[in-house]
Amino acid sequence: MAKILSGKEVSARIKEELKQEVAALKEKGIFPGLAVVIVGDDPASRVYVNSKKKACEDLGIYSEEYALSAETTQEELLSLIDTLNHKKEINGILVQLPLPKHLDEESVIQAIDPKKDVDAFHPVNVGKIMVGNYDFVPCTPAGVMELIHESGIEVSGKECVVIGRSNIVGKPQAMLLLHENGTVTICHSRTKDLKETVKRADIVVAAVGKPNFITGDMIKEGAVVIDVGINRIAPKTLVGDVDFESASKVAGAITPVPGGVGPMTIAMLMKNTVKAALIQ
Ligand code: NAD
């Protein structure tokens, strides 16, 4: 049976450290602040925003929430971002994605001051990740790296297979593994021989968005399996992209869903917010 990589436990440790760091910063007159912007009433987005606000409260980070109606125009949203870019109490700006269809996500992301872009989605920050000299790491891939380190596995020289090539998870994940000298393969919807490719991996990161898609027969004995997927298959049932039941019998270490990558993502957002305050 695989070792369980509990993001819940690791993130609690990270948040405890950050809490102390925030307290020490406040004594020096530095008060980290995060603005969270949500447009419309997507229930999943609401849950994520609430968890982010709660994490700020727990850590003593100042936060502001801007809950805008689904009818918000592009101009209104850009104007809010401009205000937040100039607001000195705010060090980090997070616009919860996805935005309603009539809004242009790309230009909204580009409007955020890169120094306040705690999600690291702005092209300036994406470019910095590419060259390996960055301040902010996108929260989910950063959380995955922390969990890999926790499992005690060296990435250097290892076969790493990332399934999914989104800008938010798959691509930056591949870059972070590459920076640690992994031999990285990215699989996606057009990949042939997915099973054979995944089976080679010492480290598998699944970010597909398909419930229980990666099964135990695709996993090499002893591999580290990180499941980024969050799929709601019933009102109260979340499952990952990895079929935990079969994969955990073969893997050396595996993340559960929930309680794996999810809580790590929020801890990394808090880390980026503290970093933003320090940089500014
Ligand atoms: P996305 O839809 O943008 O990307 C999915 C990727 O999967 C695509 O690149 C696509 O090429 C690939 N794919 C689709 N079908 C495939 C197939 N048959 N074989 C191989 N690859 C295939 O999704 P995303 O934003 O990257 O998110 C992926 C999953 O991670 C979702 O379940 C999402 O909810 C979850 N997620 C979790 C966190 C977290 O904090 N844990 C954060 C972000 C996303």
Tab-separated table of C-alpha atoms and ligand atoms in Angstrom:
chain	number	residue	atom	x	y	z
A	1	MET	CA	0.000	0.000	0.000
A	2	ALA	CA	1.318	3.413	-0.970
A	3	LYS	CA	2.392	6.077	1.483
A	4	ILE	CA	-0.321	8.755	1.652
A	5	LEU	CA	0.946	12.257	0.934
A	6	SER	CA	-1.379	14.323	3.059
A	7	GLY	CA	-1.614	17.845	1.717
A	8	LYS	CA	-3.858	18.585	4.635
A	9	GLU	CA	-1.049	17.900	7.109
A	10	VAL	CA	1.759	19.478	5.109
A	11	SER	CA	-0.283	22.609	4.379
A	12	ALA	CA	-1.156	22.959	8.071
A	13	ARG	CA	2.579	22.969	8.854
A	14	ILE	CA	3.324	25.538	6.149
A	15	LYS	CA	0.474	27.760	7.320
A	16	GLU	CA	1.719	27.608	10.910
A	17	GLU	CA	5.160	28.807	9.751
A	18	LEU	CA	3.586	31.555	7.668
A	19	LYS	CA	1.470	32.681	10.595
A	20	GLN	CA	4.621	33.298	12.599
A	21	GLU	CA	6.256	35.047	9.658
A	22	VAL	CA	3.222	37.327	9.241
A	23	ALA	CA	3.297	38.189	12.951
A	24	ALA	CA	7.011	39.049	12.723
A	25	LEU	CA	6.416	41.195	9.611
A	26	LYS	CA	3.639	43.102	11.354
A	27	GLU	CA	6.058	44.035	14.131
A	28	LYS	CA	8.233	45.606	11.450
A	29	GLY	CA	5.236	47.530	10.073
A	30	ILE	CA	4.632	45.241	7.073
A	31	PHE	CA	0.997	44.112	6.774
A	32	PRO	CA	0.448	41.619	3.918
A	33	GLY	CA	-2.881	42.135	2.125
A	34	LEU	CA	-4.730	40.119	-0.508
A	35	ALA	CA	-7.663	41.174	-2.705
A	36	VAL	CA	-9.839	38.386	-4.059
A	37	VAL	CA	-12.106	39.226	-6.973
A	38	ILE	CA	-14.965	36.941	-7.938
A	39	VAL	CA	-17.353	37.634	-10.806
A	40	GLY	CA	-20.705	35.834	-11.010
A	41	ASP	CA	-22.016	33.052	-8.810
A	42	ASP	CA	-20.276	29.841	-9.850
A	43	PRO	CA	-20.667	27.593	-6.769
A	44	ALA	CA	-17.213	25.960	-7.105
A	45	SER	CA	-15.544	29.395	-7.390
A	46	ARG	CA	-17.454	30.561	-4.313
A	47	VAL	CA	-16.110	27.590	-2.311
A	48	TYR	CA	-12.515	28.349	-3.424
A	49	VAL	CA	-12.852	32.070	-2.596
A	50	ASN	CA	-14.260	31.281	0.856
A	51	SER	CA	-11.328	28.946	1.598
A	52	LYS	CA	-8.852	31.618	0.510
A	53	LYS	CA	-10.493	34.238	2.726
A	54	LYS	CA	-10.545	31.829	5.642
A	55	ALA	CA	-6.833	31.054	5.169
A	56	CYS	CA	-6.053	34.805	5.256
A	57	GLU	CA	-8.007	35.144	8.514
A	58	ASP	CA	-6.209	32.174	10.075
A	59	LEU	CA	-2.805	33.604	9.199
A	60	GLY	CA	-3.523	37.210	10.116
A	61	ILE	CA	-3.299	38.368	6.489
A	62	TYR	CA	-5.508	41.340	5.633
A	63	SER	CA	-7.998	40.513	2.876
A	64	GLU	CA	-10.634	42.241	0.816
A	65	GLU	CA	-13.277	40.493	-1.228
A	66	TYR	CA	-14.864	41.980	-4.330
A	67	ALA	CA	-17.903	39.930	-5.314
A	68	LEU	CA	-19.103	41.365	-8.619
A	69	SER	CA	-22.313	40.510	-10.440
A	70	ALA	CA	-22.266	38.192	-13.469
A	71	GLU	CA	-23.193	41.229	-15.611
A	72	THR	CA	-20.000	43.143	-14.741
A	73	THR	CA	-18.468	44.652	-17.876
A	74	GLN	CA	-14.863	44.324	-18.984
A	75	GLU	CA	-14.335	48.057	-18.322
A	76	GLU	CA	-15.690	47.796	-14.775
A	77	LEU	CA	-13.462	44.838	-13.978
A	78	LEU	CA	-10.373	46.487	-15.482
A	79	SER	CA	-11.096	49.637	-13.544
A	80	LEU	CA	-11.273	47.675	-10.274
A	81	ILE	CA	-7.945	45.999	-11.059
A	82	ASP	CA	-6.392	49.390	-11.756
A	83	THR	CA	-7.609	50.626	-8.364
A	84	LEU	CA	-6.193	47.532	-6.629
A	85	ASN	CA	-2.886	47.859	-8.492
A	86	HIS	CA	-2.488	51.278	-6.847
A	87	LYS	CA	-3.905	50.436	-3.425
A	88	LYS	CA	-1.074	50.262	-0.930
A	89	GLU	CA	-2.863	47.976	1.563
A	90	ILE	CA	-3.111	45.345	-1.175
A	91	ASN	CA	0.007	43.311	-2.045
A	92	GLY	CA	-1.652	40.482	-3.933
A	93	ILE	CA	-4.544	40.436	-6.409
A	94	LEU	CA	-6.330	37.235	-7.268
A	95	VAL	CA	-9.076	37.099	-9.871
A	96	GLN	CA	-10.929	33.828	-9.461
A	97	LEU	CA	-11.164	31.965	-12.765
A	98	PRO	CA	-13.067	31.045	-14.842
A	99	LEU	CA	-14.682	34.414	-15.588
A	100	PRO	CA	-18.121	34.618	-17.210
A	101	LYS	CA	-17.913	34.043	-20.979
A	102	HIS	CA	-18.405	37.691	-22.028
A	103	LEU	CA	-15.215	38.736	-20.219
A	104	ASP	CA	-11.762	38.423	-21.786
A	105	GLU	CA	-9.654	36.491	-19.278
A	106	GLU	CA	-6.411	37.158	-21.085
A	107	SER	CA	-6.613	40.942	-20.890
A	108	VAL	CA	-7.835	40.822	-17.286
A	109	ILE	CA	-4.763	38.794	-16.289
A	110	GLN	CA	-2.525	41.174	-18.219
A	111	ALA	CA	-4.008	44.157	-16.371
A	112	ILE	CA	-2.772	42.899	-12.993
A	113	ASP	CA	0.503	44.444	-11.843
A	114	PRO	CA	3.018	41.539	-12.149
A	115	LYS	CA	4.348	42.435	-8.681
A	116	LYS	CA	0.869	41.769	-7.254
A	117	ASP	CA	0.146	38.722	-9.436
A	118	VAL	CA	0.139	36.095	-6.668
A	119	ASP	CA	-1.358	33.485	-9.024
A	120	ALA	CA	1.627	33.952	-11.379
A	121	PHE	CA	-0.577	33.965	-14.479
A	122	HIS	CA	0.681	37.271	-15.946
A	123	PRO	CA	2.903	36.741	-19.034
A	124	VAL	CA	5.798	38.460	-17.232
A	125	ASN	CA	5.636	35.903	-14.433
A	126	VAL	CA	5.029	33.030	-16.845
A	127	GLY	CA	8.177	34.090	-18.706
A	128	LYS	CA	10.148	34.256	-15.472
A	129	ILE	CA	9.107	30.708	-14.641
A	130	MET	CA	10.285	29.629	-18.092
A	131	VAL	CA	13.782	31.045	-17.499
A	132	GLY	CA	13.863	29.783	-13.930
A	133	ASN	CA	14.253	33.126	-12.154
A	134	TYR	CA	10.934	33.832	-10.506
A	135	ASP	CA	9.311	35.438	-7.472
A	136	PHE	CA	5.904	33.806	-7.730
A	137	VAL	CA	5.223	30.203	-8.626
A	138	PRO	CA	1.682	29.255	-9.676
A	139	CYS	CA	0.051	27.918	-6.546
A	140	THR	CA	-1.031	24.445	-7.655
A	141	PRO	CA	2.261	23.346	-9.296
A	142	ALA	CA	4.160	24.868	-6.352
A	143	GLY	CA	2.025	22.842	-3.947
A	144	VAL	CA	2.729	19.701	-5.971
A	145	MET	CA	6.490	20.312	-5.716
A	146	GLU	CA	6.243	20.689	-1.946
A	147	LEU	CA	4.430	17.375	-1.723
A	148	ILE	CA	7.032	15.670	-3.903
A	149	HIS	CA	9.782	17.016	-1.643
A	150	GLU	CA	7.790	15.780	1.349
A	151	SER	CA	7.794	12.269	-0.068
A	152	GLY	CA	11.582	12.436	0.083
A	153	ILE	CA	11.967	11.745	-3.624
A	154	GLU	CA	14.717	13.462	-5.612
A	155	VAL	CA	13.359	14.800	-8.892
A	156	SER	CA	16.801	14.966	-10.510
A	157	GLY	CA	17.201	12.368	-13.244
A	158	LYS	CA	13.724	10.933	-12.677
A	159	GLU	CA	11.160	10.225	-15.386
A	160	CYS	CA	8.353	12.691	-14.751
A	161	VAL	CA	5.082	12.511	-16.669
A	162	VAL	CA	2.610	15.381	-16.434
A	163	ILE	CA	-0.828	14.641	-17.843
A	164	GLY	CA	-2.485	17.894	-18.922
A	165	ARG	CA	-1.022	20.988	-20.616
A	166	SER	CA	-3.094	23.866	-19.211
A	167	ASN	CA	-1.432	27.215	-18.550
A	168	ILE	CA	-2.535	27.011	-14.925
A	169	VAL	CA	-1.292	23.546	-14.047
A	170	GLY	CA	0.269	21.283	-16.689
A	171	LYS	CA	2.742	23.640	-18.393
A	172	PRO	CA	4.139	25.363	-15.271
A	173	GLN	CA	4.249	21.976	-13.534
A	174	ALA	CA	6.443	20.607	-16.303
A	175	MET	CA	8.769	23.627	-16.021
A	176	LEU	CA	9.148	23.253	-12.249
A	177	LEU	CA	10.035	19.569	-12.633
A	178	LEU	CA	12.491	20.458	-15.389
A	179	HIS	CA	14.150	23.101	-13.179
A	180	GLU	CA	14.812	20.310	-10.700
A	181	ASN	CA	16.423	18.239	-13.470
A	182	GLY	CA	13.585	15.803	-14.054
A	183	THR	CA	13.227	14.205	-17.491
A	184	VAL	CA	9.804	15.581	-18.273
A	185	THR	CA	7.118	14.391	-20.672
A	186	ILE	CA	3.827	16.249	-21.074
A	187	CYS	CA	0.823	14.191	-22.150
A	188	HIS	CA	-2.411	15.720	-23.420
A	189	SER	CA	-5.614	14.952	-25.276
A	190	ARG	CA	-3.754	14.031	-28.501
A	191	THR	CA	-1.113	11.835	-26.877
A	192	LYS	CA	-0.847	8.359	-28.348
A	193	ASP	CA	0.179	5.509	-26.062
A	194	LEU	CA	-0.806	7.345	-22.884
A	195	LYS	CA	-0.660	4.162	-20.847
A	196	GLU	CA	2.868	3.224	-21.997
A	197	THR	CA	4.118	6.770	-21.364
A	198	VAL	CA	2.630	7.041	-17.881
A	199	LYS	CA	3.935	3.586	-17.038
A	200	ARG	CA	7.529	4.814	-17.509
A	201	ALA	CA	7.144	7.523	-14.890
A	202	ASP	CA	8.812	7.649	-11.498
A	203	ILE	CA	6.682	10.720	-10.804
A	204	VAL	CA	3.193	11.136	-12.267
A	205	VAL	CA	1.223	14.385	-12.020
A	206	ALA	CA	-2.369	14.090	-13.256
A	207	ALA	CA	-4.169	17.347	-14.156
A	208	VAL	CA	-6.786	16.243	-16.645
A	209	GLY	CA	-10.202	16.980	-15.142
A	210	LYS	CA	-11.538	13.459	-15.769
A	211	PRO	CA	-12.715	11.389	-12.788
A	212	ASN	CA	-10.603	8.285	-12.036
A	213	PHE	CA	-8.941	8.512	-15.467
A	214	ILE	CA	-5.483	7.221	-14.475
A	215	THR	CA	-5.789	3.663	-13.254
A	216	GLY	CA	-3.424	1.364	-11.354
A	217	ASP	CA	-2.479	-0.624	-14.480
A	218	MET	CA	-0.922	2.579	-15.914
A	219	ILE	CA	1.349	3.147	-12.902
A	220	LYS	CA	4.872	1.809	-12.434
A	221	GLU	CA	5.474	-0.076	-9.206
A	222	GLY	CA	6.664	2.359	-6.526
A	223	ALA	CA	5.964	5.574	-8.482
A	224	VAL	CA	4.981	8.843	-6.801
A	225	VAL	CA	1.473	9.733	-7.958
A	226	ILE	CA	0.189	13.275	-7.526
A	227	ASP	CA	-3.458	13.863	-8.300
A	228	VAL	CA	-4.369	17.463	-9.087
A	229	GLY	CA	-7.870	16.669	-10.330
A	230	ILE	CA	-10.942	17.829	-8.471
A	231	ASN	CA	-14.062	16.295	-9.994
A	232	ARG	CA	-17.478	16.501	-8.392
A	233	ILE	CA	-19.251	13.278	-9.324
A	234	ALA	CA	-22.186	13.723	-6.900
A	235	PRO	CA	-23.314	16.734	-4.825
A	236	LYS	CA	-21.074	15.743	-1.915
A	237	THR	CA	-18.526	13.496	-3.616
A	238	LEU	CA	-15.202	14.736	-4.962
A	239	VAL	CA	-12.780	12.427	-6.761
A	240	GLY	CA	-9.462	13.023	-8.450
A	241	ASP	CA	-8.154	12.195	-11.915
A	242	VAL	CA	-6.466	9.109	-10.475
A	243	ASP	CA	-8.376	5.999	-9.530
A	244	PHE	CA	-7.129	5.933	-5.949
A	245	GLU	CA	-8.337	2.410	-5.242
A	246	SER	CA	-6.252	0.710	-7.955
A	247	ALA	CA	-3.353	3.204	-8.124
A	248	SER	CA	-2.630	3.148	-4.385
A	249	LYS	CA	-1.953	-0.592	-4.620
A	250	VAL	CA	0.928	-0.009	-7.060
A	251	ALA	CA	2.289	3.462	-6.215
A	252	GLY	CA	5.016	4.117	-3.658
A	253	ALA	CA	3.330	7.357	-2.586
A	254	ILE	CA	0.044	8.954	-3.591
A	255	THR	CA	-2.042	12.034	-2.810
A	256	PRO	CA	-5.675	11.620	-1.772
A	257	VAL	CA	-8.578	13.708	-3.117
A	258	PRO	CA	-9.736	15.612	-1.182
A	259	GLY	CA	-6.922	16.448	1.248
A	260	GLY	CA	-4.023	16.253	-1.222
A	261	VAL	CA	-3.085	19.022	-3.643
A	262	GLY	CA	-6.145	21.214	-2.880
A	263	PRO	CA	-5.074	22.490	0.555
A	264	MET	CA	-1.486	22.876	-0.713
A	265	THR	CA	-2.678	25.288	-3.409
A	266	ILE	CA	-4.147	27.607	-0.796
A	267	ALA	CA	-1.036	27.417	1.399
A	268	MET	CA	1.077	28.421	-1.628
A	269	LEU	CA	-1.226	31.364	-2.327
A	270	MET	CA	-0.619	32.571	1.211
A	271	LYS	CA	3.130	32.104	0.729
A	272	ASN	CA	3.014	34.184	-2.476
A	273	THR	CA	1.026	36.918	-0.713
A	274	VAL	CA	3.622	37.182	2.059
A	275	LYS	CA	6.346	37.238	-0.596
A	276	ALA	CA	4.512	40.002	-2.484
A	277	ALA	CA	4.427	42.112	0.683
A	278	LEU	CA	8.155	41.601	1.144
A	279	ILE	CA	8.949	42.509	-2.475
A	280	GLN	CA	6.837	45.667	-2.334
B	1	NAD	P1	-7.917	21.987	-18.290
B	1	NAD	O1	-9.257	21.498	-18.699
B	1	NAD	O2	-7.502	23.366	-18.606
B	1	NAD	O3	-6.817	21.009	-18.896
B	1	NAD	C1	-7.007	19.633	-18.951
B	1	NAD	C2	-5.878	19.031	-19.729
B	1	NAD	O4	-6.095	17.620	-19.814
B	1	NAD	C3	-5.735	19.548	-21.149
B	1	NAD	O5	-4.441	20.070	-21.327
B	1	NAD	C4	-5.961	18.321	-22.023
B	1	NAD	O6	-5.064	18.268	-23.125
B	1	NAD	C5	-5.709	17.166	-21.079
B	1	NAD	N1	-6.522	16.025	-21.476
B	1	NAD	C6	-7.832	15.991	-21.748
B	1	NAD	N2	-8.201	14.747	-22.143
B	1	NAD	C7	-7.087	13.988	-22.103
B	1	NAD	C8	-6.820	12.632	-22.403
B	1	NAD	N3	-7.783	11.828	-22.821
B	1	NAD	N4	-5.562	12.189	-22.265
B	1	NAD	C9	-4.570	13.000	-21.844
B	1	NAD	N5	-4.776	14.310	-21.539
B	1	NAD	C10	-6.015	14.790	-21.669
B	1	NAD	O7	-7.821	21.694	-16.720
B	1	NAD	P2	-6.881	22.321	-15.568
B	1	NAD	O8	-7.313	23.698	-15.256
B	1	NAD	O9	-5.453	22.057	-15.864
B	1	NAD	O10	-7.331	21.400	-14.354
B	1	NAD	C11	-7.175	19.988	-14.378
B	1	NAD	C12	-7.820	19.383	-13.165
B	1	NAD	O11	-7.205	19.904	-12.003
B	1	NAD	C13	-9.302	19.709	-12.974
B	1	NAD	O12	-9.931	18.601	-12.377
B	1	NAD	C14	-9.292	20.880	-12.028
B	1	NAD	O13	-10.488	20.962	-11.266
B	1	NAD	C15	-8.142	20.523	-11.151
B	1	NAD	N6	-7.483	21.658	-10.501
B	1	NAD	C16	-7.175	21.489	-9.189
B	1	NAD	C17	-6.508	22.480	-8.512
B	1	NAD	C18	-6.169	22.247	-7.076
B	1	NAD	O14	-5.932	23.181	-6.345
B	1	NAD	N7	-6.080	21.000	-6.652
B	1	NAD	C19	-6.161	23.676	-9.166
B	1	NAD	C20	-6.451	23.800	-10.523
B	1	NAD	C21	-7.102	22.772	-11.171
